[in-house]
PDB file of C-alpha atoms in Angstrom:
ATOM      1  CA  UNK A   1       0.000   0.000   0.000  1.00  0.00           C
ATOM      2  CA  UNK A   2       1.234   3.451  -0.808  1.00  0.00           C
ATOM      3  CA  UNK A   3       0.027   6.870   0.275  1.00  0.00           C
ATOM      4  CA  UNK A   4       0.193  10.209  -1.494  1.00  0.00           C
ATOM      5  CA  UNK A   5       0.549  13.318   0.638  1.00  0.00           C
ATOM      6  CA  UNK A   6      -0.973  15.862  -1.659  1.00  0.00           C
ATOM      7  CA  UNK A   7      -1.224  19.603  -1.218  1.00  0.00           C
ATOM      8  CA  UNK A   8      -2.431  21.913  -3.964  1.00  0.00           C
ATOM      9  CA  UNK A   9      -0.610  25.259  -3.893  1.00  0.00           C
ATOM     10  CA  UNK A  10      -3.606  26.603  -5.812  1.00  0.00           C
ATOM     11  CA  UNK A  11      -7.064  25.141  -6.185  1.00  0.00           C
ATOM     12  CA  UNK A  12      -6.800  23.010  -9.312  1.00  0.00           C
ATOM     13  CA  UNK A  13      -9.539  21.027 -11.019  1.00  0.00           C
ATOM     14  CA  UNK A  14      -8.643  17.375 -10.478  1.00  0.00           C
ATOM     15  CA  UNK A  15     -11.185  16.482 -13.154  1.00  0.00           C
ATOM     16  CA  UNK A  16      -8.917  18.030 -15.764  1.00  0.00           C
ATOM     17  CA  UNK A  17      -6.019  15.849 -14.585  1.00  0.00           C
ATOM     18  CA  UNK A  18      -7.621  12.631 -13.370  1.00  0.00           C
ATOM     19  CA  UNK A  19     -10.949  10.970 -13.909  1.00  0.00           C
ATOM     20  CA  UNK A  20     -13.494  11.582 -11.115  1.00  0.00           C
ATOM     21  CA  UNK A  21     -14.016   7.847 -10.546  1.00  0.00           C
ATOM     22  CA  UNK A  22     -10.266   7.368 -10.112  1.00  0.00           C
ATOM     23  CA  UNK A  23     -10.111  10.199  -7.583  1.00  0.00           C
ATOM     24  CA  UNK A  24     -13.045   8.795  -5.618  1.00  0.00           C
ATOM     25  CA  UNK A  25     -11.476   5.337  -5.497  1.00  0.00           C
ATOM     26  CA  UNK A  26      -8.148   6.828  -4.471  1.00  0.00           C
ATOM     27  CA  UNK A  27      -9.714   8.907  -1.715  1.00  0.00           C
ATOM     28  CA  UNK A  28     -11.758   5.995  -0.378  1.00  0.00           C
ATOM     29  CA  UNK A  29      -8.922   3.484  -0.565  1.00  0.00           C
ATOM     30  CA  UNK A  30      -6.366   5.727   1.132  1.00  0.00           C
ATOM     31  CA  UNK A  31      -8.780   7.583   3.364  1.00  0.00           C
ATOM     32  CA  UNK A  32      -7.373  10.889   2.200  1.00  0.00           C
ATOM     33  CA  UNK A  33      -9.484  14.026   2.055  1.00  0.00           C
ATOM     34  CA  UNK A  34      -7.214  15.886  -0.325  1.00  0.00           C
ATOM     35  CA  UNK A  35      -5.244  14.364  -3.149  1.00  0.00           C
ATOM     36  CA  UNK A  36      -1.914  15.930  -4.039  1.00  0.00           C
ATOM     37  CA  UNK A  37      -0.439  15.514  -7.485  1.00  0.00           C
ATOM     38  CA  UNK A  38       3.237  16.259  -8.122  1.00  0.00           C
ATOM     39  CA  UNK A  39       4.425  16.664 -11.692  1.00  0.00           C
TER      40      UNK A  39
END
């Protein structure tokens, strides 16, 4: 199991980066309220 500590410097639309269903699964599986994406 791996966890992502994600913090958005600015409010970014996750929908434009990831699919909503993927985000929901990620949030539920890792119990994380906010998802951080590092490029």
